[in-house]
mmCIF file of C-alpha atoms and ligand atoms in Angstrom:
data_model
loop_
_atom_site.group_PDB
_atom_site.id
_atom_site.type_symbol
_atom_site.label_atom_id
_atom_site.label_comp_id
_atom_site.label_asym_id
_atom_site.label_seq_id
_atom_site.Cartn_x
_atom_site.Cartn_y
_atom_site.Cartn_z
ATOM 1 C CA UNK A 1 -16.398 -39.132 5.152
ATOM 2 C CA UNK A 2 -16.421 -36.958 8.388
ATOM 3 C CA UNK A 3 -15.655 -33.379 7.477
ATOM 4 C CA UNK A 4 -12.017 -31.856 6.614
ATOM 5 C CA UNK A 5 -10.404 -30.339 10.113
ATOM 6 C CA UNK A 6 -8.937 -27.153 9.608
ATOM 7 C CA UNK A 7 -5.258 -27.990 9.427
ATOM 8 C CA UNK A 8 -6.186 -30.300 6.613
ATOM 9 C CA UNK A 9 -7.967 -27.928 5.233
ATOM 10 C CA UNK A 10 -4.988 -25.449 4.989
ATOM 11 C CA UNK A 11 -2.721 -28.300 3.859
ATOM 12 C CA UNK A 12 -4.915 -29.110 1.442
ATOM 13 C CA UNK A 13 -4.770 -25.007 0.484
ATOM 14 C CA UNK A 14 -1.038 -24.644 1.172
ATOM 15 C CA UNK A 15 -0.788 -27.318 -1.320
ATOM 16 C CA UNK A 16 -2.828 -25.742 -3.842
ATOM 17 C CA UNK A 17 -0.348 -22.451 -3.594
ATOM 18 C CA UNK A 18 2.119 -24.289 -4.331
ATOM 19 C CA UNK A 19 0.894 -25.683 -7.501
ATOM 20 C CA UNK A 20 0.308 -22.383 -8.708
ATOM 21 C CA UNK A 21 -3.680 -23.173 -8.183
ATOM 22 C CA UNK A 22 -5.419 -20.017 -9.144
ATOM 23 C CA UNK A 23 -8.497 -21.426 -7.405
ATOM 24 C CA UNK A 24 -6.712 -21.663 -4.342
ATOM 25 C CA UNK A 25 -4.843 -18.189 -4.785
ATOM 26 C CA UNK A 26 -8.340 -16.814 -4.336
ATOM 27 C CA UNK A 27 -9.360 -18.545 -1.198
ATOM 28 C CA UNK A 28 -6.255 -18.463 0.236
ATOM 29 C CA UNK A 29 -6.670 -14.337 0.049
ATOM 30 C CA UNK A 30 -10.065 -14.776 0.918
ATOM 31 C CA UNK A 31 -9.115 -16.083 3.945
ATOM 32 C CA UNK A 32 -5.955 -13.317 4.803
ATOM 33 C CA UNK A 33 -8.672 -10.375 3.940
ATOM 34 C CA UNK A 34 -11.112 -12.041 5.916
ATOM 35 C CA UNK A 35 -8.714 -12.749 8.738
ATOM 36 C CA UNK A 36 -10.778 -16.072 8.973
ATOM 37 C CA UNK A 37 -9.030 -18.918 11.359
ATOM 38 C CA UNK A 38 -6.044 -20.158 10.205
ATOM 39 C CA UNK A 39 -5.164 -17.174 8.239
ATOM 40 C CA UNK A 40 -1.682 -16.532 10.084
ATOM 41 C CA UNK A 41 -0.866 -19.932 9.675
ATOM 42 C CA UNK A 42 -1.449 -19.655 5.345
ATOM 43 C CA UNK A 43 0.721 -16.099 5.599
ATOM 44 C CA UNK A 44 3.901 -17.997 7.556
ATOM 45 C CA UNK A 45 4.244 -20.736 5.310
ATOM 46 C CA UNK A 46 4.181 -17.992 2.458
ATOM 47 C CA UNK A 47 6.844 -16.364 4.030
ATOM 48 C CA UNK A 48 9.671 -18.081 3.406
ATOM 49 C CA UNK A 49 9.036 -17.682 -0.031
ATOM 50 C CA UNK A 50 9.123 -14.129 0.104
ATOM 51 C CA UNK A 51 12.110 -11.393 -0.745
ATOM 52 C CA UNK A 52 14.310 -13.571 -3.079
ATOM 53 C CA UNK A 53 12.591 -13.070 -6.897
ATOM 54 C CA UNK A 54 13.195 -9.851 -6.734
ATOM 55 C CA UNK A 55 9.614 -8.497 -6.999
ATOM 56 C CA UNK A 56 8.483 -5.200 -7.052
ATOM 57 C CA UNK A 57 5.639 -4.011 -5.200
ATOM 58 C CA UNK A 58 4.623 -0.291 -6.684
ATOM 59 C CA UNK A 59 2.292 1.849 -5.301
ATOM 60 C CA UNK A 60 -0.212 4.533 -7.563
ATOM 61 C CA UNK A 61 -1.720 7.001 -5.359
ATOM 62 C CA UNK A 62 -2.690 10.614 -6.622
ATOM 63 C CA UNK A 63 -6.498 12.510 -6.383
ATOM 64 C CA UNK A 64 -9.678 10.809 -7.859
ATOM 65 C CA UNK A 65 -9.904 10.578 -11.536
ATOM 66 C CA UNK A 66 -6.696 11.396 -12.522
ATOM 67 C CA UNK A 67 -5.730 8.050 -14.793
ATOM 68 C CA UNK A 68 -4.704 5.775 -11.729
ATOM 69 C CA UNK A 69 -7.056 2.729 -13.026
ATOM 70 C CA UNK A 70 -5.642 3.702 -16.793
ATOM 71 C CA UNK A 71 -2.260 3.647 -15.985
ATOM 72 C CA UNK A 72 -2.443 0.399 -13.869
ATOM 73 C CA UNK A 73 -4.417 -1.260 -16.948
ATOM 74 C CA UNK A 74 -1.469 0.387 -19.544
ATOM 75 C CA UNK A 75 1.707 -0.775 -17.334
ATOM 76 C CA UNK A 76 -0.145 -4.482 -16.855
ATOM 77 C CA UNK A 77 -0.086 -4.625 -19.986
ATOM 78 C CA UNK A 78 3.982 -3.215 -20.643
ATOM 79 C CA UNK A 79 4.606 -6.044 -18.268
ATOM 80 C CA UNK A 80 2.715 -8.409 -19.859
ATOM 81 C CA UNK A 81 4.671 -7.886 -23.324
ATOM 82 C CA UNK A 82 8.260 -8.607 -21.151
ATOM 83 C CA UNK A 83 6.525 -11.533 -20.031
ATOM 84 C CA UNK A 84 5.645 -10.647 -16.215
ATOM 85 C CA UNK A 85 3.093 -11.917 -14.242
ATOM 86 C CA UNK A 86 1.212 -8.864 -12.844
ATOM 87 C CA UNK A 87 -1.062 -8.487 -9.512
ATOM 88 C CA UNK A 88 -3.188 -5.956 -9.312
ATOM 89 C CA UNK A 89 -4.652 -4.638 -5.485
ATOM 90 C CA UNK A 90 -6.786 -2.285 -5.869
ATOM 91 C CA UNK A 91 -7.831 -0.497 -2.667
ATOM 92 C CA UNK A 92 -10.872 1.972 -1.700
ATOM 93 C CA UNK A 93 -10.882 2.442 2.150
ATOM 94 C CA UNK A 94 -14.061 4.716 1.609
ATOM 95 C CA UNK A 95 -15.794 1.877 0.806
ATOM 96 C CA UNK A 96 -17.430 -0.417 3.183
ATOM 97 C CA UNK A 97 -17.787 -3.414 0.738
ATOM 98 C CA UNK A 98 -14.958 -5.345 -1.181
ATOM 99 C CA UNK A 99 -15.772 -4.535 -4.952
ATOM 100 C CA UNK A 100 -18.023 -1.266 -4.563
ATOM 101 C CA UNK A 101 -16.549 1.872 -5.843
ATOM 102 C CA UNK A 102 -13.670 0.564 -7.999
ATOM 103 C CA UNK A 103 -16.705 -2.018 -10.236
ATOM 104 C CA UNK A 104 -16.106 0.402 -12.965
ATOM 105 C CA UNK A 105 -12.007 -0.171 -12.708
ATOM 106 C CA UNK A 106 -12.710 -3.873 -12.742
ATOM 107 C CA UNK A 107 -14.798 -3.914 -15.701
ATOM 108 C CA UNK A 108 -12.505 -1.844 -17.680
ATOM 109 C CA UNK A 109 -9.547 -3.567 -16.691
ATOM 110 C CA UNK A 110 -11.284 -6.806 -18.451
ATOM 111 C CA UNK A 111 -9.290 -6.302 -21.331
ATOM 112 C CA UNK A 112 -6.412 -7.876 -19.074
ATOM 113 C CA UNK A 113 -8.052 -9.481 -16.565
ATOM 114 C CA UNK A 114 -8.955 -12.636 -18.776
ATOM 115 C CA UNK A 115 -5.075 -13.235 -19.409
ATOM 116 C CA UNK A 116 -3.970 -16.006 -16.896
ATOM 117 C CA UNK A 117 -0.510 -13.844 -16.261
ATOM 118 C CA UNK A 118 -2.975 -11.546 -14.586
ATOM 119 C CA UNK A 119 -4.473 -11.309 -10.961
ATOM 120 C CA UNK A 120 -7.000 -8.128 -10.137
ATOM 121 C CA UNK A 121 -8.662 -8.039 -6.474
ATOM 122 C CA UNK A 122 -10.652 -5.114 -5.134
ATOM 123 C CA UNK A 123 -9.793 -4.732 -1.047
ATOM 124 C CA UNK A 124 -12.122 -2.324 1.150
ATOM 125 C CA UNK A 125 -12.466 -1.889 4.686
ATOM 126 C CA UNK A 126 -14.687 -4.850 5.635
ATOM 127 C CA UNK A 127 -12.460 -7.151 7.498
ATOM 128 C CA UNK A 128 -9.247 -5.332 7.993
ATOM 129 C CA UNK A 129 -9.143 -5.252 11.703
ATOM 130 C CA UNK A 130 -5.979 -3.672 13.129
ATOM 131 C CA UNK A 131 -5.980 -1.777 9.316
ATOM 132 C CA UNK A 132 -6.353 -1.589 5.503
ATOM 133 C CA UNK A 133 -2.627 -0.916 5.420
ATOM 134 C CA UNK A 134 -1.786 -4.485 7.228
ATOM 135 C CA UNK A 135 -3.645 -6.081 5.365
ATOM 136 C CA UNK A 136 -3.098 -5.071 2.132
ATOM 137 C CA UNK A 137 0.767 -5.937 2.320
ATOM 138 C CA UNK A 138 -0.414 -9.141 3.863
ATOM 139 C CA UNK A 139 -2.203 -9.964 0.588
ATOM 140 C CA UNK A 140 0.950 -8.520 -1.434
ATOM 141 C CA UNK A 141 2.604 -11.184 0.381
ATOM 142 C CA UNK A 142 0.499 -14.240 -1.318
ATOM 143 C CA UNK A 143 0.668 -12.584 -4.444
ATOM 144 C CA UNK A 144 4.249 -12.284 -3.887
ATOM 145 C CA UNK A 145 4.963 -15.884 -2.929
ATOM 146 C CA UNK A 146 2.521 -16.741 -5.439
ATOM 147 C CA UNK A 147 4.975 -15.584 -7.898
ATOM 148 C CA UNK A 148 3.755 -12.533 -9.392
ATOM 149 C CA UNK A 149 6.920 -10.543 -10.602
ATOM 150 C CA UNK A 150 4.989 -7.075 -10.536
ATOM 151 C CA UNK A 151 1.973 -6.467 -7.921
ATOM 152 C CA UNK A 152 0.581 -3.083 -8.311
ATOM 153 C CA UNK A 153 -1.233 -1.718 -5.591
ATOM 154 C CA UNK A 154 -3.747 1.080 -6.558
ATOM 155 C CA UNK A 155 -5.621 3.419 -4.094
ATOM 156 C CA UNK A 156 -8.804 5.531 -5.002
ATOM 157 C CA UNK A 157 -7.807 9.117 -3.411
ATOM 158 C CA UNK A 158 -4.911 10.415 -1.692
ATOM 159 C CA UNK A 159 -6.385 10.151 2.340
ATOM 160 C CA UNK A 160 -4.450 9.010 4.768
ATOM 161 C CA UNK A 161 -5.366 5.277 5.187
ATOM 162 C CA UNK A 162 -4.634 5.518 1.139
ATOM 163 C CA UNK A 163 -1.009 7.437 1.847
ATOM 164 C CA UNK A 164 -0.344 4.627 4.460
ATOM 165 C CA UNK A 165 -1.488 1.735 2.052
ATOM 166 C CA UNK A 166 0.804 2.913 -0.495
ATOM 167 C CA UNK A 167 3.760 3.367 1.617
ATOM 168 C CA UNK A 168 3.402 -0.430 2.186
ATOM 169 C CA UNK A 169 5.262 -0.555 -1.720
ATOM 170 C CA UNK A 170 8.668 -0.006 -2.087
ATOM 171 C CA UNK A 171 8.117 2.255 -5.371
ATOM 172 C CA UNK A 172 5.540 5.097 -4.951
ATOM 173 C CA UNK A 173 3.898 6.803 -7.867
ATOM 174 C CA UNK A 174 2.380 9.887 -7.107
ATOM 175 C CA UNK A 175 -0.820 10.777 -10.065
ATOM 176 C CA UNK A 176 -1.680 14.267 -10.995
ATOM 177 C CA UNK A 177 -2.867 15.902 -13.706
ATOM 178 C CA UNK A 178 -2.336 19.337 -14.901
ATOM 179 C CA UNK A 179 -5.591 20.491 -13.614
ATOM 180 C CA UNK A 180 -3.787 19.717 -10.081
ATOM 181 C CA UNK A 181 -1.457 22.631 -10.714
ATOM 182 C CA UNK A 182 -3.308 24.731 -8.452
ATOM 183 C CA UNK A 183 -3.409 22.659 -5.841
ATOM 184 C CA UNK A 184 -0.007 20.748 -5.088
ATOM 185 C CA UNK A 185 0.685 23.798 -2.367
ATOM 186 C CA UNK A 186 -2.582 22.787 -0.833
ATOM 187 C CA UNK A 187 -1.996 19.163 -0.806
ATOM 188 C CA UNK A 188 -2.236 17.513 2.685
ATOM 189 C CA UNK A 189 1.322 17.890 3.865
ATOM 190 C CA UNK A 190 3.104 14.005 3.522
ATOM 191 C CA UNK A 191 1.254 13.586 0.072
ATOM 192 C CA UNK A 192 4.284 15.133 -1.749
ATOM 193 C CA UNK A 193 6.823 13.735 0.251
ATOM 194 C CA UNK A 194 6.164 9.921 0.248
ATOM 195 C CA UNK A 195 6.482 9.249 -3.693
ATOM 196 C CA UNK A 196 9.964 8.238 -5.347
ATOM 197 C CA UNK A 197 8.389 9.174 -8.840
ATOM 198 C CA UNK A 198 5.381 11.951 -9.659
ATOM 199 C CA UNK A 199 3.363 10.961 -13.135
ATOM 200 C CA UNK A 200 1.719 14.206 -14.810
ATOM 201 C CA UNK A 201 -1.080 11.706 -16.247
ATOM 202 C CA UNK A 202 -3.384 13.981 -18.954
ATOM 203 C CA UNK A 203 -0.603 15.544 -20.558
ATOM 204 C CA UNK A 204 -2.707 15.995 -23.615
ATOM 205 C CA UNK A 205 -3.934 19.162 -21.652
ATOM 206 C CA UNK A 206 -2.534 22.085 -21.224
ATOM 207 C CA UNK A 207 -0.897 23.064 -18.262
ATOM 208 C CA UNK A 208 1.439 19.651 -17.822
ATOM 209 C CA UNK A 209 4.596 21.386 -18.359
ATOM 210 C CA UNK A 210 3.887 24.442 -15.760
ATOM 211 C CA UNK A 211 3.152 21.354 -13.401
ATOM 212 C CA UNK A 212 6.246 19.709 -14.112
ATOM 213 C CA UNK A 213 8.312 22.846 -13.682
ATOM 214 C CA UNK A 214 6.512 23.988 -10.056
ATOM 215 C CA UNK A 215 6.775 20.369 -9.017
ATOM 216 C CA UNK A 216 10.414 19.856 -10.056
ATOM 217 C CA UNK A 217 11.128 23.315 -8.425
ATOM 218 C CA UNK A 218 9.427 22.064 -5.139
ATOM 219 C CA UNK A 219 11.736 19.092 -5.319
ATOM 220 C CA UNK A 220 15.093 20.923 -5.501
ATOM 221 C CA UNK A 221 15.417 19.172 -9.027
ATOM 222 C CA UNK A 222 15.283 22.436 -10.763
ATOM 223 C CA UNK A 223 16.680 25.883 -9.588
ATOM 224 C CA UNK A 224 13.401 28.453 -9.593
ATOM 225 C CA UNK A 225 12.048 31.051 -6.948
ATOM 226 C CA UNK A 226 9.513 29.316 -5.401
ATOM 227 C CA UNK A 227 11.376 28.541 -1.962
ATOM 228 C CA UNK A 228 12.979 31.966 -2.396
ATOM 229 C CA UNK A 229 10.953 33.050 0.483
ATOM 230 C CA UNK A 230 12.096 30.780 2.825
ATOM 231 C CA UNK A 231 14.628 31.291 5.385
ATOM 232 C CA UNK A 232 18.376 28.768 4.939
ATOM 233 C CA UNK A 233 17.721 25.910 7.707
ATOM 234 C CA UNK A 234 19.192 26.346 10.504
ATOM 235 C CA UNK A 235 21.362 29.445 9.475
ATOM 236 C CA UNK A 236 22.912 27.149 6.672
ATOM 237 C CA UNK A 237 22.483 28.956 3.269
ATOM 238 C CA UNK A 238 20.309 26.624 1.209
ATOM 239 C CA UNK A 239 22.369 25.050 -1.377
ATOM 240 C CA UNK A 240 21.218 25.822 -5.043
ATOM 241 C CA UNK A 241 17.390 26.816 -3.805
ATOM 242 C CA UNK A 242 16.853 23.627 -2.214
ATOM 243 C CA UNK A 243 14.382 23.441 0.086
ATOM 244 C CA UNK A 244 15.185 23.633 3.820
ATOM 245 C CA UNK A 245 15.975 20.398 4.405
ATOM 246 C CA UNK A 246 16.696 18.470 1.307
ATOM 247 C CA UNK A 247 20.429 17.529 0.725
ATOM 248 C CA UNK A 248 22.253 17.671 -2.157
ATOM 249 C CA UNK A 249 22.045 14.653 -4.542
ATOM 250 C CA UNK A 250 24.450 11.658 -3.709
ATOM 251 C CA UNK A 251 25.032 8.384 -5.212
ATOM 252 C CA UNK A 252 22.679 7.117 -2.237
ATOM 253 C CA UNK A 253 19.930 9.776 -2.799
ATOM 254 C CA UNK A 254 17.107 9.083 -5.178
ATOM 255 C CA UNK A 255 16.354 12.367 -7.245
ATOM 256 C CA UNK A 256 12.106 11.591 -8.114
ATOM 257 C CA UNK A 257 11.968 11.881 -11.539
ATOM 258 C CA UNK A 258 8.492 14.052 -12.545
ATOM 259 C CA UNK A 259 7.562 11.973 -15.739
ATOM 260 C CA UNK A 260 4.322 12.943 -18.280
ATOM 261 C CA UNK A 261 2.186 10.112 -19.607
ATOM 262 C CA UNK A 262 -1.446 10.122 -21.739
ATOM 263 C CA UNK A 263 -2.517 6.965 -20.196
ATOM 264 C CA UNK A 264 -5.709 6.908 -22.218
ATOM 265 C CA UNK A 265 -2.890 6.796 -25.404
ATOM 266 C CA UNK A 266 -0.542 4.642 -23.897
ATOM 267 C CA UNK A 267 2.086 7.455 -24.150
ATOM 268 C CA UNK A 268 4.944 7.639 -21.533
ATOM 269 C CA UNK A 269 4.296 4.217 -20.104
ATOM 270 C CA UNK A 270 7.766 3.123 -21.878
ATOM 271 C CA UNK A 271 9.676 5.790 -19.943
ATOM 272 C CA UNK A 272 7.658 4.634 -17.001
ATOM 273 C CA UNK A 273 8.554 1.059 -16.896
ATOM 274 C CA UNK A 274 12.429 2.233 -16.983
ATOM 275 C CA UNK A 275 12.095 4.606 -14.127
ATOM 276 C CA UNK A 276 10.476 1.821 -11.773
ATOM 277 C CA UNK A 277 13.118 -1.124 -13.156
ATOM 278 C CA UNK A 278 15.381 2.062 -11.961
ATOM 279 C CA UNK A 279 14.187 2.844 -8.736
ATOM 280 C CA UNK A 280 14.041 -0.820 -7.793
ATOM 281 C CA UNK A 281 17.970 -1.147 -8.967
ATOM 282 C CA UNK A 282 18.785 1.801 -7.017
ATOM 283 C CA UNK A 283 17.200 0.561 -3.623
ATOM 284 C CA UNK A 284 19.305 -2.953 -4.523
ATOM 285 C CA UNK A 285 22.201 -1.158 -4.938
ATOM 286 C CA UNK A 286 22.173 0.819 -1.956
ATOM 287 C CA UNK A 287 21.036 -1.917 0.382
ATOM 288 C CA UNK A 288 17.878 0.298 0.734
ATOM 289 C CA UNK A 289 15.340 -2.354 -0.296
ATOM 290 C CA UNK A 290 17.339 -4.839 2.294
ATOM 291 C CA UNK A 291 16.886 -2.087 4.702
ATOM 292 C CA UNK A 292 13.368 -0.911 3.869
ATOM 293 C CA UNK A 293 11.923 -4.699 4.499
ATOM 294 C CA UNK A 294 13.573 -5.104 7.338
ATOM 295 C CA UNK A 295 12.009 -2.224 8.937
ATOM 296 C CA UNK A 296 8.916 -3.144 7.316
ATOM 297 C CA UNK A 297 8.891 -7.042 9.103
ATOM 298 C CA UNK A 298 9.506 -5.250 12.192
ATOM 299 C CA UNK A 299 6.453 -3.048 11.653
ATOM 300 C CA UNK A 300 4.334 -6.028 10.939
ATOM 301 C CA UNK A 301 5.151 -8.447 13.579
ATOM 302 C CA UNK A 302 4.356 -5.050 15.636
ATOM 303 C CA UNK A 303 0.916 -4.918 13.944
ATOM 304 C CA UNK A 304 0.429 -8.418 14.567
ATOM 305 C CA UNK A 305 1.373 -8.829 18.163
ATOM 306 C CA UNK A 306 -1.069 -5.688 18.311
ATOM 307 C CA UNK A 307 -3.900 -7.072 16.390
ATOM 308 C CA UNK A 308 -3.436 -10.663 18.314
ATOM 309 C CA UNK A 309 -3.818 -8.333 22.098
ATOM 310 C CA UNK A 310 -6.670 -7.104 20.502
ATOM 311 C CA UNK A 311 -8.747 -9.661 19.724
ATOM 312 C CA UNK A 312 -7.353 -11.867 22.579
ATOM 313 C CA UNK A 313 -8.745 -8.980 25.002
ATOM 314 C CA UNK A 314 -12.198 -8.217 23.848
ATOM 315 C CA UNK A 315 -12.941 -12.219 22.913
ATOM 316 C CA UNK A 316 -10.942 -14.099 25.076
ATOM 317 C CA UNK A 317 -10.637 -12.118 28.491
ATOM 318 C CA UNK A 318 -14.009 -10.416 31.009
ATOM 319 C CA UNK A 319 -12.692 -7.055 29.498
ATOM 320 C CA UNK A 320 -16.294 -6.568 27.193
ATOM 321 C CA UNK A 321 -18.150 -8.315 30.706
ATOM 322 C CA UNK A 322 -16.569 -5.223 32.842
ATOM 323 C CA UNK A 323 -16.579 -2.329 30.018
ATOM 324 C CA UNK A 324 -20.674 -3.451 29.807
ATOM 325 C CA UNK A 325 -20.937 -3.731 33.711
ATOM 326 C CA UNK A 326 -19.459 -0.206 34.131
ATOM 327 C CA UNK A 327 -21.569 1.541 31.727
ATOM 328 C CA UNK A 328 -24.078 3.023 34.031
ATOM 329 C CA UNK A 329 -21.539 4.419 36.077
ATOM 330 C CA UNK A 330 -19.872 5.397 33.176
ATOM 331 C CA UNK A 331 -22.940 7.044 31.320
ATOM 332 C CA UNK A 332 -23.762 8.639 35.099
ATOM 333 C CA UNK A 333 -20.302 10.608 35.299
ATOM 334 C CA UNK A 334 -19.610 8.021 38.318
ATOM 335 C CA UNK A 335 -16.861 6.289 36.742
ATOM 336 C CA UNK A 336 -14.615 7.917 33.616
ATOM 337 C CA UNK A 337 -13.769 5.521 30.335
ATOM 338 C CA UNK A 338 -10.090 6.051 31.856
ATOM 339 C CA UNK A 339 -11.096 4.535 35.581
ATOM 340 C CA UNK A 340 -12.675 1.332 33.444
ATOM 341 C CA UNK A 341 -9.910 1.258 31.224
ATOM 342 C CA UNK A 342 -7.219 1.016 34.008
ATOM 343 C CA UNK A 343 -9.075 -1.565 35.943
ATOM 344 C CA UNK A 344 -10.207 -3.715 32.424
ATOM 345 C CA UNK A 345 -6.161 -3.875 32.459
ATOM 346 C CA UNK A 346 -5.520 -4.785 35.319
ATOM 347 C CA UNK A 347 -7.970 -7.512 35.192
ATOM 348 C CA UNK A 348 -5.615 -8.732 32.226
ATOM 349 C CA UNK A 349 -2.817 -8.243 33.944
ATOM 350 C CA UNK A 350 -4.163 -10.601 36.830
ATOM 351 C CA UNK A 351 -5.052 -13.033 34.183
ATOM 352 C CA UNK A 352 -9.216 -12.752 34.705
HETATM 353 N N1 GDP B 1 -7.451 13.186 -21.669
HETATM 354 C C1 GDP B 1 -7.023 12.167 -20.971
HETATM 355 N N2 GDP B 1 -7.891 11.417 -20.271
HETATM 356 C C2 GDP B 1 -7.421 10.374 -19.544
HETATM 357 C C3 GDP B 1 -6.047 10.064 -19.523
HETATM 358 N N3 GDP B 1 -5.874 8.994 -18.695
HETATM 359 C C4 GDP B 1 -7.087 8.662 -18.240
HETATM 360 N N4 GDP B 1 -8.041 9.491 -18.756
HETATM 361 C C5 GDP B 1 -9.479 9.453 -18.467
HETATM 362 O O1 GDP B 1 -9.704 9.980 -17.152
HETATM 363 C C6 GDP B 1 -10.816 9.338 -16.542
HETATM 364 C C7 GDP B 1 -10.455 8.817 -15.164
HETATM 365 O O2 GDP B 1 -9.504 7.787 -15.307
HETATM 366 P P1 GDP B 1 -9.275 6.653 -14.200
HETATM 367 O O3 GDP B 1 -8.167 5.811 -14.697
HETATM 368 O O4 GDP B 1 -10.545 5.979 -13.850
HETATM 369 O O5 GDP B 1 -8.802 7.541 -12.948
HETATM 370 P P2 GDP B 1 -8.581 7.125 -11.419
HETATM 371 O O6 GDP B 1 -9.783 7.549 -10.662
HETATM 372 O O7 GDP B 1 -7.365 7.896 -10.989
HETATM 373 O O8 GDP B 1 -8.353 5.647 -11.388
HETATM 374 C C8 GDP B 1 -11.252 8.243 -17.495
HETATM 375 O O9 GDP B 1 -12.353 8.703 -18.221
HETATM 376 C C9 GDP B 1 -10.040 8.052 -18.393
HETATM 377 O O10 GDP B 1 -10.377 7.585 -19.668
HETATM 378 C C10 GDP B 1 -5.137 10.880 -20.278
HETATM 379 O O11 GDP B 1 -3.925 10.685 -20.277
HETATM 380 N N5 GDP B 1 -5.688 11.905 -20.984
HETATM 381 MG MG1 MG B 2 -9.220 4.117 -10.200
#
């Protein structure tokens, strides 16, 4: 038999997605992590499967260590008792090898990971040309069509690859413990701001309530002194301590809710699942979540038009030829990387 050709190939794989094939759920991400030929083609036939069940992509993001991998493992397993199916992504952008870093996560997350209702896949850097952030939601998008009702996408660390990653979720769940207490003022600036819902993981220890307070206070949730220092915005007296900026709660603002849990105990996951079944409601009812993915696709086809110049320049065109050619001149001070750059594009432009 002469060998498979590569549309037959995806057929064949197309195919198996649509059986629900498990086998071929893995080598069709494979492929979409891998960016391996033919990987845009698997990721538009998934499309039109995509946005009508109502899944919910949720992002966990919060500081090394502070019950991310726990809490994933504890709501897989809320979900599992309502009878979801559950993805898990799990991604470490620190580490150059799929797998690496998060072994340990993988291992403990056996306990779930053998139930069929359950998908876990580590994601790192290697292959995610034109970024982890791309690809990652491209990846959410098999699982999605795939027909997993809950895909939670975990990060290691709160960097900004990890902060971009996560934003890729509808639902954000910012992690701290009360150790972080401390610390939120320090935070990288953005950290704060992206999550719809902040998890005080470790309550057991002391401390969780104090967080909960300065972090509800730093919301505007609760009236307190710690923006007392700064000036109204704009002249405007700041209603009710908010901070500068912040409006008052409407019926089309989302008020983060700052929610304790003892993931190691299972405690607060209940309360959890409710405030993520309620964020998702509230972004249906306010024709957010429409809104949100519509942005969102236009983002994407953005990163893929960009990632498709890409490669098309440096394999396709004599850009690499002249970038190598000039690199005497280049290293001599002749020639800047801005002179080479202009005239590698308008080589393109003339179509050499
Ligand atoms: N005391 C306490 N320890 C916890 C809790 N949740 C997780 N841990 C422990 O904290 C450590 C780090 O947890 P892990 O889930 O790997 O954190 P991650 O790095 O954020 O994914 C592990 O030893 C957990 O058993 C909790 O609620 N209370
Ligand atoms: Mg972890």
């Amino acid at each position: 038999m002469p060998p498979l050709s590569l549309d037959m190939r995806l057929d064949a794989l197309l195919d198996g997605l649509a059986r629900s094939d498990t086998a071929a759920l893995a080598r069709a991400i494979s492929l979409v992590e891998n960016q391996r030929e033919g990987f845009e083609r698997v990721l538009s036939a998934v499309h039109k499967r995509l946005g009508k069940r109502g899944t919910q992509r949720i992002g966990i993001t919060g500081p090394p260590g502070a019950g991310k991998s726990t809490l994933t493992e504890q709501l897989v397993r809320a979900y599992r008792e309502h009878g979801l199916k559950v993805a898990v992504i799990a991604v470490d952008p620190t580490s150059p090898f799929t797998g690496g870093a998060l072994l340990g996560d993988r291992i403990r997350m056996e306990s779930v990971s053998l139930d069929p209702g359950v998908f876990i896949r580590s994601m790192a850097t290697r292959g995610a040309q034109g970024g982890l952030a791309t690809t990652t939601e491209e990846v959410a998008d098999v699982l999605d069509a795939f027909g997993f009702d809950r895909i939670l996408i975990e990060t290691v660390g709160v960097g900004q690859t990890e902060l971009d990653v996560a934003a890729t979720a509808e639902t954000t769940v910012l992690v701290l413990v009360p150790e972080s207490g401390d610390g939120i003022q320090t935070l990288k600036a953005g950290v704060m701001e992206i999550a719809e819902l902040y998890v005080i993981n470790k309550s057991d220890r002391p401390g969780a309530d104090k967080l909960r307070q300065e972090i509800e206070v730093m919301l505007g949730i609760r009236k307190g002194n710690a923006f007392a220092h700064v000036p109204a915005h704009q002249g405007r007296p700041a209603p009710s301590n908010r901070p500068a900026g912040r409006q008052a709660v409407g019926p089309s603002d989302w008020e983060s809710p700052v929610l304790t849990t003892v993931a190691s105990k299972g405690e607060g996951i209940a309360d959890l699942v409710t405030a993520l079944d309620r964020h998702h409601d509230f972004l249906e009812r306010t024709g957010k979540f429409a809104e949100r993915r519509k942005r969102r696709l236009a983002a994407r086809t953005r990163a893929v038009v960009n990632r498709a110049i890409r490669q098309w320049v440096w394999d396709e065109t004599k850009a690499e030829e002249l970038v190598a050619r000039r690199l005497d001149d280049v290293s001599a001070g002749i020639r800047s990387p801005y002179d080479v750059a202009a005239e590698v594009l308008d080589q393109v432009r003339n179509g050499k």
